[in-house]
Coordinates of C-alpha atoms in Angstrom, one line a residue:
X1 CA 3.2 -26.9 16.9
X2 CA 4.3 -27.4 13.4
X3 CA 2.6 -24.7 11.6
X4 CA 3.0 -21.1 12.2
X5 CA 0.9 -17.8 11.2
X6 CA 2.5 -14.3 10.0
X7 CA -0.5 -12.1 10.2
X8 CA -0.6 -8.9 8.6
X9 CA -3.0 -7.1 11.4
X10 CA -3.8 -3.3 10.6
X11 CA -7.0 -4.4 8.8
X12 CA -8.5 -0.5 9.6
X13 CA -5.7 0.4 7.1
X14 CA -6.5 -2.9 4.9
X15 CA -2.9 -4.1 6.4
X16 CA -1.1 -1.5 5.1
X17 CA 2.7 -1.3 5.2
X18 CA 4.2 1.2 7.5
X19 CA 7.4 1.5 9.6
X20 CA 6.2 -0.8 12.1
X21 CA 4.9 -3.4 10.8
X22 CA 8.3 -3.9 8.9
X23 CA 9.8 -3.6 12.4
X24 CA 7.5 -6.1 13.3
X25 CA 7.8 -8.7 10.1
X26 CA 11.8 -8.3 10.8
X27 CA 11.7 -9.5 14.5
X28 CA 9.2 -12.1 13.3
X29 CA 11.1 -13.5 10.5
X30 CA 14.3 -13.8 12.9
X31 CA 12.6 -15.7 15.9
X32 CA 10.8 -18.0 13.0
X33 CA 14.1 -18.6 12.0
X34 CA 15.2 -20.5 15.8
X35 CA 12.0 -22.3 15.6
X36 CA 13.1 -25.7 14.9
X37 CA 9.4 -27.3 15.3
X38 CA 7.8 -25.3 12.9
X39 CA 7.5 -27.0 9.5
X40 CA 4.9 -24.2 8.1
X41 CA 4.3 -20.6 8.0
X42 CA 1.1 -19.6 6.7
X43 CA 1.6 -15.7 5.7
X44 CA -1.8 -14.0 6.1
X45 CA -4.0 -10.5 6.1
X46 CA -6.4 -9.5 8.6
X47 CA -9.8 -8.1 7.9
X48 CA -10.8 -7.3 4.5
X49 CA -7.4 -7.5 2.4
X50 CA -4.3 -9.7 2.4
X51 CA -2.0 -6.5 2.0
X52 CA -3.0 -2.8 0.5
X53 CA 0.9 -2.4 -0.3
X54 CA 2.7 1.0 1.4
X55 CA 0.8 3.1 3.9
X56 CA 0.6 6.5 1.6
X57 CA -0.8 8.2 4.7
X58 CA 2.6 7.5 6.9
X59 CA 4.7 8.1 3.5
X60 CA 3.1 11.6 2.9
X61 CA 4.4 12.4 6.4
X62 CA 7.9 12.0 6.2
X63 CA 10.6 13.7 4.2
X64 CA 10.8 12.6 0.6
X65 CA 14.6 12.6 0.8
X66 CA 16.6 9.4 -0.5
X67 CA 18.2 8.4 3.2
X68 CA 14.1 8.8 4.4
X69 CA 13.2 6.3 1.5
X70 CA 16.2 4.0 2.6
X71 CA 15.3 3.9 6.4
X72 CA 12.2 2.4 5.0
X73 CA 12.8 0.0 1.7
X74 CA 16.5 -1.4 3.7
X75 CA 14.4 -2.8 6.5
X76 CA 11.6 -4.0 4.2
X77 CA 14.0 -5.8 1.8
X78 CA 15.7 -7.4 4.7
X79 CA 12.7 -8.8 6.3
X80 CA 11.5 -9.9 2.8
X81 CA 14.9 -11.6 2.5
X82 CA 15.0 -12.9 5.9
X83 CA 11.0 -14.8 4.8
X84 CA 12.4 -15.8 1.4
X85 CA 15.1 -17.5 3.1
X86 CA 13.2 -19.2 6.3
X87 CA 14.4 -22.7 6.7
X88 CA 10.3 -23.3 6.7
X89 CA 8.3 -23.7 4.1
X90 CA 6.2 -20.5 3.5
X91 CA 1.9 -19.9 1.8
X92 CA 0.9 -16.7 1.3
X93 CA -3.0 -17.0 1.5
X94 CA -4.4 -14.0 -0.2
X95 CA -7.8 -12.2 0.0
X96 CA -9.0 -9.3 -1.6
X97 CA -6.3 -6.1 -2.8
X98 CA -3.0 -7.6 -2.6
X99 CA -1.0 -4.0 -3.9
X100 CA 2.4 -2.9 -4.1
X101 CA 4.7 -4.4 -0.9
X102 CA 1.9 -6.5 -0.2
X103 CA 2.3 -8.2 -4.2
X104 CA 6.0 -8.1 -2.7
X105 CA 5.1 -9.8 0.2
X106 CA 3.7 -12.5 -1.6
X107 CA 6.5 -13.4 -4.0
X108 CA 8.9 -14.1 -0.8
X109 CA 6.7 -17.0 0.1
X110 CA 7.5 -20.6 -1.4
X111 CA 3.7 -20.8 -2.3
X112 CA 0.6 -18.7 -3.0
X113 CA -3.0 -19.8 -2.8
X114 CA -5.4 -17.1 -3.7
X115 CA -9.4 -16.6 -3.4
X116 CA -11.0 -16.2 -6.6
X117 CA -12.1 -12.5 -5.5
X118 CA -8.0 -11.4 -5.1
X119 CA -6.4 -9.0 -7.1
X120 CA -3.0 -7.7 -7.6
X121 CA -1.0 -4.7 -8.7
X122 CA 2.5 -3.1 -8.6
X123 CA 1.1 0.0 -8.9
X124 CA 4.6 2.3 -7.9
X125 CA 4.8 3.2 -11.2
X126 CA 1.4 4.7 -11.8
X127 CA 2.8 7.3 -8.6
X128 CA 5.9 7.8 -10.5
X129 CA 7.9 6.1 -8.3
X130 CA 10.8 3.5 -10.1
X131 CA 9.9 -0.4 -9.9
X132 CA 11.4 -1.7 -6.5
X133 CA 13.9 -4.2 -5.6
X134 CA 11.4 -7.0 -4.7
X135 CA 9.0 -7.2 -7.9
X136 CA 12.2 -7.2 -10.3
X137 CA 13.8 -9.7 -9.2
X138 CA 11.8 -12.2 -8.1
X139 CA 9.0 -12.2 -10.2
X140 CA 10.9 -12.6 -13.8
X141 CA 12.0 -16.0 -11.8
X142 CA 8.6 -17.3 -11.0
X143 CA 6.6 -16.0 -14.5
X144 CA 9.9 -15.1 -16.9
X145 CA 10.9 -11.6 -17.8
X146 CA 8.5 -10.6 -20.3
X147 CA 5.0 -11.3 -18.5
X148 CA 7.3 -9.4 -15.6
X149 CA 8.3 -6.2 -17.1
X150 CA 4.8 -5.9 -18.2
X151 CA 3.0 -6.1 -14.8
X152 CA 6.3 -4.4 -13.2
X153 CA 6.2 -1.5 -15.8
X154 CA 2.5 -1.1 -16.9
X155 CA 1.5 -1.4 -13.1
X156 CA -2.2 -2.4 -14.0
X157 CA -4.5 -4.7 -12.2
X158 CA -5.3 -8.5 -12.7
X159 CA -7.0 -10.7 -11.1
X160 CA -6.6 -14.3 -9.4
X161 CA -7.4 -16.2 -12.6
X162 CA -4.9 -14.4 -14.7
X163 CA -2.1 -15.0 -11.7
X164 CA -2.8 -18.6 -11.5
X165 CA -2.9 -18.6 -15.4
X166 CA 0.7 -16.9 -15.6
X167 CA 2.2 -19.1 -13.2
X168 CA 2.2 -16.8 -10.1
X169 CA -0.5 -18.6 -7.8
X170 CA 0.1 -22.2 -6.8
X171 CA -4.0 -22.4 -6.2
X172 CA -7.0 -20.3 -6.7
X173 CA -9.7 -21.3 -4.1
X174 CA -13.6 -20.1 -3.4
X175 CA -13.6 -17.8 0.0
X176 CA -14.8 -20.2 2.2
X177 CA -11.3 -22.7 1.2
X178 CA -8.8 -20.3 1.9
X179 CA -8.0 -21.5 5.7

């Protein structure tokens, strides 16, 4: 089999990122890595939503202390690094909200290919939390520093048109043509 799937699959919680599914994308990521048939790995969300970015309900339920916050963002900035660095060549296919660590999510994949109904935002900001890691440095690289900072900082929405336009989506494609 040469092409893989990495499915997002807590579609209740429109694929939410909690504790473990970041377990889960680790141990993933790692055995991809010894797979030396697969050429492909098609990054993907169950259900209604590529990714709805951090599970607030499982945040509001543990301790907002720093080594809490950095039990949670190490592991989820390794497995992002671990994807970005997959000797496989990586499409995020994207459908519907595509928020926070899901947006994240995406910009660790070689390519992204987008339904015309997608939307994004790094809305951390908006929650008063600081820009993470993942957004900062990756997307300046992919659609240069000012367009960044703006989306990074201002935290609003845009949709799949503007991404594509801005040089963040390799493809925008009808419903129906995302598989």
């Amino acid at each position: 089999q040469q092409v893989g799937f990495l499915v997002l699959d807590r579609p209740a919680s429109l694929n939410a990122v909690n504790e473990q599914l970041i377990l889960d994308m680790e141990d993933a990521c790692k055995a991809i890595q010894q797979e030396k048939d697969l050429r492909l790995v098609v990054v993907r969300g169950e259900g209604r939503a590529f990714c709805s970015g951090m599970d607030l309900r499982a945040a509001s339920n543990r301790p907002a202390t720093r080594e809490a916050l950095r039990a949670v963002w190490e592991p989820w900035m390794r497995a992002l690094d671990l994807l970005e660095n997959l000797p496989q060549l990586t499409i995020a296919t994207i459908h519907g909200p595509c928020l926070g660590a899901g947006f994240e999510l995406t910009l660790a994949c070689d390519f992204r290919i987008a339904t015309a109904t997608a939307f994004f935002s790094s809305p951390q900001v908006l929650y008063g939390s600081p820009p993470d890691a993942g957004p900062t440095y990756r997307l300046p690289q992919l659609i240069g520093l000012a367009k960044a900072k703006e989306i990074v900082i201002l935290g609003e929405r845009f949709d799949a048109v503007q991404a594509e336009r801005w040089g963040l989506l390799t493809k925008v494609v009808e419903p129906e043509q995302l598989e």
